[in-house]
Amino acid sequence: MSPIELNQRQDKILQIVKEKGPITGEKIAEQLNLTRATLRPDLAILTMAGFLDARPRVGYFYSGKKTMASVTESMMNLKVKDFQSMPVVVSENMTAYDAICQMFLEDVGTLFVVDDRSRLQGVLSRKDLLRTSIGTQAITKIPVHIIMTRMPNIVYCHKNDSLIHVAKKLIERQVDSLPVVEEKEDGLEIVGRITKTNITKAFISLAETNDL
Ligand code: ADP
């Protein structure tokens, strides 16, 4: 069942039952300085929606079902560092042919290109290499720095960024992956890689941790 949004009073009731349950309707009303009758509709909603269980003569107790607010909170807590993969980097002077081999060997769809100080210079996608392969230049000769997308046009992220913001960047910029970087005096060091697959895995883990 999809999570429903609760009003402020219903959230308070849930909090009380979580801390003090099992607890009777009268006791909940007392804690909120309200009458039992005022609370009746809220308790009915919470019970029908499955957030609370009620037992005659025992009272209400918390069922463990998550609210929309807690799903949203756990979504905002997903961080790049918890889902990132290892980056695969190649040198600027590697040939397009060798880059294609590297892509197969490492089983990735994007290669990050670095200079001789290991600083990010470019990104190479599958289609960048396909385009070169059907072009007129010899793929065994052409270096990747000629065909890559280069700095400063690279979209990147940091390990403490929220995964939801990274997912938005992937969609807005229409790319499959972002390098995870750390800023250094002489450029960007690549410390990871976030792809649409990582985002999909995070999506599944969100559903699992929230019993959806
Ligand atoms: P494909 O080209 O195989 O569909 P992408 O959608 O990831 O893969 O790449 C589209 C274009 O965007 C390519 O030219 C690639 O070099 C470039 N690109 C890929 N990732 C990035 C990125 N993080 N920042 C900037 N450009 C990128």
CSV table of C-alpha atoms and ligand atoms in Angstrom, one decimal:
chain,number,residue,atom,x,y,z
A,1,MET,CA,0.0,0.0,0.0
A,2,SER,CA,1.3,3.5,-0.8
A,3,PRO,CA,2.2,5.7,2.2
A,4,ILE,CA,-0.5,8.4,3.1
A,5,GLU,CA,0.2,11.8,4.5
A,6,LEU,CA,-0.9,12.4,8.1
A,7,ASN,CA,-2.0,15.7,9.7
A,8,GLN,CA,-0.1,17.2,12.7
A,9,ARG,CA,-2.4,15.7,15.3
A,10,GLN,CA,-2.2,12.3,13.8
A,11,ASP,CA,1.6,12.5,13.8
A,12,LYS,CA,1.5,13.4,17.5
A,13,ILE,CA,-0.8,10.5,18.3
A,14,LEU,CA,1.6,8.1,16.4
A,15,GLN,CA,4.5,9.5,18.4
A,16,ILE,CA,2.7,9.0,21.7
A,17,VAL,CA,1.7,5.4,20.8
A,18,LYS,CA,5.2,4.6,19.6
A,19,GLU,CA,6.6,5.8,23.0
A,20,LYS,CA,3.9,4.6,25.4
A,21,GLY,CA,1.9,1.9,23.6
A,22,PRO,CA,-0.1,-0.1,24.4
A,23,ILE,CA,-2.1,2.9,25.5
A,24,THR,CA,-5.8,3.6,25.8
A,25,GLY,CA,-7.7,6.3,23.8
A,26,GLU,CA,-8.4,8.1,27.1
A,27,LYS,CA,-4.8,8.3,28.0
A,28,ILE,CA,-3.8,9.6,24.5
A,29,ALA,CA,-6.5,12.2,24.8
A,30,GLU,CA,-5.2,13.2,28.2
A,31,GLN,CA,-1.7,13.7,26.9
A,32,LEU,CA,-3.0,16.0,24.1
A,33,ASN,CA,-5.4,17.9,26.4
A,34,LEU,CA,-8.3,16.8,24.2
A,35,THR,CA,-11.4,14.8,24.7
A,36,ARG,CA,-11.7,11.2,23.7
A,37,ALA,CA,-14.5,12.1,21.3
A,38,THR,CA,-12.4,14.7,19.5
A,39,LEU,CA,-9.7,12.1,18.9
A,40,ARG,CA,-12.1,9.4,17.7
A,41,PRO,CA,-11.8,10.2,13.9
A,42,ASP,CA,-8.0,10.4,14.0
A,43,LEU,CA,-7.7,7.1,15.8
A,44,ALA,CA,-10.1,5.6,13.3
A,45,ILE,CA,-8.1,6.8,10.4
A,46,LEU,CA,-4.8,5.7,11.9
A,47,THR,CA,-6.2,2.2,12.6
A,48,MET,CA,-7.9,1.8,9.2
A,49,ALA,CA,-4.7,3.0,7.4
A,50,GLY,CA,-2.8,0.3,9.4
A,51,PHE,CA,-0.5,2.6,11.4
A,52,LEU,CA,-2.1,1.6,14.7
A,53,ASP,CA,-3.5,-1.7,16.0
A,54,ALA,CA,-6.2,-1.7,18.6
A,55,ARG,CA,-7.0,-4.4,21.1
A,56,PRO,CA,-10.1,-4.2,23.4
A,57,ARG,CA,-9.2,-3.5,27.0
A,58,VAL,CA,-5.5,-3.2,26.1
A,59,GLY,CA,-5.4,-0.1,23.9
A,60,TYR,CA,-3.6,1.1,20.8
A,61,PHE,CA,-0.1,0.0,19.8
A,62,TYR,CA,2.1,0.9,16.9
A,63,SER,CA,2.1,-1.4,13.9
A,64,GLY,CA,5.5,-0.4,12.5
A,65,LYS,CA,4.1,1.0,9.2
A,66,LYS,CA,6.1,4.0,7.9
A,67,THR,CA,4.5,7.4,7.2
A,68,MET,CA,5.1,9.5,4.1
A,69,ALA,CA,7.3,11.9,6.2
A,70,SER,CA,9.6,9.1,7.3
A,71,VAL,CA,9.9,7.8,3.7
A,72,THR,CA,10.8,11.3,2.5
A,73,GLU,CA,13.3,11.6,5.3
A,74,SER,CA,15.0,8.3,4.4
A,75,MET,CA,15.1,9.4,0.8
A,76,MET,CA,16.8,12.6,1.6
A,77,ASN,CA,19.3,10.6,3.7
A,78,LEU,CA,20.5,8.5,0.8
A,79,LYS,CA,24.1,9.7,0.1
A,80,VAL,CA,26.4,9.3,-2.9
A,81,LYS,CA,29.1,7.7,-0.7
A,82,ASP,CA,26.8,4.8,0.3
A,83,PHE,CA,25.9,3.8,-3.3
A,84,GLN,CA,28.9,4.9,-5.5
A,85,SER,CA,30.9,2.4,-7.6
A,86,MET,CA,34.6,2.3,-8.4
A,87,PRO,CA,35.5,4.7,-11.2
A,88,VAL,CA,37.3,3.4,-14.3
A,89,VAL,CA,39.9,5.9,-15.6
A,90,VAL,CA,42.0,6.1,-18.7
A,91,SER,CA,44.8,8.4,-19.8
A,92,GLU,CA,44.2,11.2,-22.3
A,93,ASN,CA,46.5,9.6,-24.8
A,94,MET,CA,44.9,6.2,-24.9
A,95,THR,CA,43.6,5.3,-28.4
A,96,ALA,CA,39.9,5.0,-29.1
A,97,TYR,CA,40.5,1.3,-29.9
A,98,ASP,CA,42.1,0.7,-26.5
A,99,ALA,CA,39.3,2.6,-24.8
A,100,ILE,CA,36.7,0.3,-26.4
A,101,CYS,CA,38.6,-2.7,-25.2
A,102,GLN,CA,38.8,-1.2,-21.7
A,103,MET,CA,35.1,-0.6,-21.6
A,104,PHE,CA,34.5,-4.3,-22.4
A,105,LEU,CA,37.1,-5.5,-19.9
A,106,GLU,CA,35.8,-3.4,-17.1
A,107,ASP,CA,32.2,-3.9,-18.0
A,108,VAL,CA,31.3,-0.1,-17.7
A,109,GLY,CA,29.4,2.3,-20.0
A,110,THR,CA,31.5,5.4,-19.2
A,111,LEU,CA,35.2,6.0,-18.9
A,112,PHE,CA,36.7,9.0,-17.1
A,113,VAL,CA,39.8,10.5,-18.7
A,114,VAL,CA,42.6,11.9,-16.6
A,115,ASP,CA,45.9,13.8,-17.2
A,116,ASP,CA,49.3,12.6,-16.0
A,117,ARG,CA,48.6,14.0,-12.6
A,118,SER,CA,45.4,11.9,-12.4
A,119,ARG,CA,43.1,14.9,-12.5
A,120,LEU,CA,39.8,14.7,-14.3
A,121,GLN,CA,39.9,16.0,-17.9
A,122,GLY,CA,37.1,14.3,-19.7
A,123,VAL,CA,34.3,11.7,-20.0
A,124,LEU,CA,34.0,9.1,-22.7
A,125,SER,CA,30.6,7.4,-23.3
A,126,ARG,CA,29.7,4.4,-25.5
A,127,LYS,CA,28.2,6.6,-28.2
A,128,ASP,CA,31.4,8.9,-28.2
A,129,LEU,CA,33.3,5.7,-29.2
A,130,LEU,CA,30.6,4.4,-31.6
A,131,ARG,CA,30.6,7.8,-33.4
A,132,THR,CA,34.4,7.6,-33.8
A,133,SER,CA,34.2,4.0,-35.0
A,134,ILE,CA,31.9,4.8,-37.9
A,135,GLY,CA,33.8,8.0,-38.7
A,136,THR,CA,36.7,8.4,-41.1
A,137,GLN,CA,39.5,8.5,-38.6
A,138,ALA,CA,41.4,5.3,-37.6
A,139,ILE,CA,40.4,4.2,-34.1
A,140,THR,CA,43.8,2.7,-33.6
A,141,LYS,CA,45.4,6.1,-34.0
A,142,ILE,CA,43.0,8.7,-32.6
A,143,PRO,CA,43.6,9.6,-28.9
A,144,VAL,CA,40.6,9.8,-26.6
A,145,HIS,CA,41.2,13.5,-25.7
A,146,ILE,CA,40.1,14.4,-29.3
A,147,ILE,CA,36.7,12.7,-28.9
A,148,MET,CA,35.9,13.0,-25.2
A,149,THR,CA,33.6,15.6,-23.6
A,150,ARG,CA,36.0,17.8,-21.7
A,151,MET,CA,36.3,20.1,-18.7
A,152,PRO,CA,34.8,22.5,-17.8
A,153,ASN,CA,31.7,20.9,-19.4
A,154,ILE,CA,31.8,17.8,-17.1
A,155,VAL,CA,28.9,17.4,-14.6
A,156,TYR,CA,30.2,15.9,-11.4
A,157,CYS,CA,29.2,15.4,-7.7
A,158,HIS,CA,30.7,14.9,-4.3
A,159,LYS,CA,30.5,11.9,-1.9
A,160,ASN,CA,28.3,13.7,0.6
A,161,ASP,CA,25.8,14.9,-1.9
A,162,SER,CA,22.3,13.6,-1.6
A,163,LEU,CA,21.5,10.9,-4.1
A,164,ILE,CA,18.2,12.5,-5.1
A,165,HIS,CA,20.1,15.6,-6.3
A,166,VAL,CA,22.4,13.5,-8.3
A,167,ALA,CA,19.5,11.6,-9.9
A,168,LYS,CA,18.1,15.0,-10.9
A,169,LYS,CA,21.4,16.0,-12.5
A,170,LEU,CA,21.6,12.8,-14.5
A,171,ILE,CA,18.1,13.4,-15.9
A,172,GLU,CA,18.5,17.1,-16.5
A,173,ARG,CA,21.8,16.7,-18.3
A,174,GLN,CA,20.8,13.5,-20.0
A,175,VAL,CA,23.9,11.6,-19.1
A,176,ASP,CA,24.3,8.0,-17.7
A,177,SER,CA,26.9,8.7,-15.0
A,178,LEU,CA,28.7,11.3,-13.0
A,179,PRO,CA,32.2,11.2,-11.6
A,180,VAL,CA,32.4,11.6,-7.8
A,181,VAL,CA,35.3,14.0,-7.1
A,182,GLU,CA,37.3,15.7,-4.5
A,183,GLU,CA,38.7,19.2,-5.1
A,184,LYS,CA,42.4,19.4,-5.0
A,185,GLU,CA,44.7,22.5,-5.6
A,186,ASP,CA,45.6,21.3,-9.1
A,187,GLY,CA,42.2,20.0,-10.2
A,188,LEU,CA,39.6,17.3,-9.5
A,189,GLU,CA,40.5,13.9,-8.1
A,190,ILE,CA,38.1,11.1,-9.1
A,191,VAL,CA,37.1,9.0,-6.1
A,192,GLY,CA,34.0,7.2,-7.5
A,193,ARG,CA,31.3,6.9,-10.1
A,194,ILE,CA,27.5,7.2,-9.8
A,195,THR,CA,25.4,5.6,-12.6
A,196,LYS,CA,21.7,5.1,-13.2
A,197,THR,CA,22.2,1.5,-11.9
A,198,ASN,CA,23.4,2.9,-8.5
A,199,ILE,CA,20.3,5.1,-8.4
A,200,THR,CA,18.1,2.1,-9.2
A,201,LYS,CA,19.7,0.1,-6.4
A,202,ALA,CA,19.1,3.0,-4.0
A,203,PHE,CA,15.5,3.0,-5.1
A,204,ILE,CA,15.1,-0.7,-4.2
A,205,SER,CA,16.8,-0.3,-0.9
A,206,LEU,CA,14.5,2.6,0.0
A,207,ALA,CA,11.5,0.4,-0.7
A,208,GLU,CA,13.0,-2.4,1.3
A,209,THR,CA,13.8,-0.3,4.4
A,210,ASN,CA,10.3,1.2,4.3
A,211,ASP,CA,8.5,-2.1,3.8
A,212,LEU,CA,6.8,-0.8,0.6
B,1,ADP,P1,25.7,7.6,-24.4
B,1,ADP,O1,26.4,8.6,-25.2
B,1,ADP,O2,26.4,6.2,-24.6
B,1,ADP,O3,24.3,7.6,-24.6
B,1,ADP,P2,25.7,9.3,-22.1
B,1,ADP,O4,24.3,9.7,-22.2
B,1,ADP,O5,26.3,9.2,-20.7
B,1,ADP,O6,26.0,8.0,-22.9
B,1,ADP,O7,26.6,10.5,-22.8
B,1,ADP,C1,26.0,11.4,-23.7
B,1,ADP,C2,27.1,12.5,-24.0
B,1,ADP,O8,27.4,13.2,-22.8
B,1,ADP,C3,28.5,11.9,-24.4
B,1,ADP,O9,29.0,12.8,-25.4
B,1,ADP,C4,29.3,12.0,-23.2
B,1,ADP,O10,30.7,12.2,-23.5
B,1,ADP,C5,28.7,13.1,-22.4
B,1,ADP,N1,28.7,12.9,-20.9
B,1,ADP,C6,28.6,11.7,-20.3
B,1,ADP,N2,28.7,11.9,-18.9
B,1,ADP,C7,28.9,13.2,-18.7
B,1,ADP,C8,29.1,14.0,-17.6
B,1,ADP,N3,29.0,13.5,-16.3
B,1,ADP,N4,29.3,15.3,-17.8
B,1,ADP,C9,29.3,15.9,-19.0
B,1,ADP,N5,29.2,15.2,-20.1
B,1,ADP,C10,28.9,13.8,-20.0
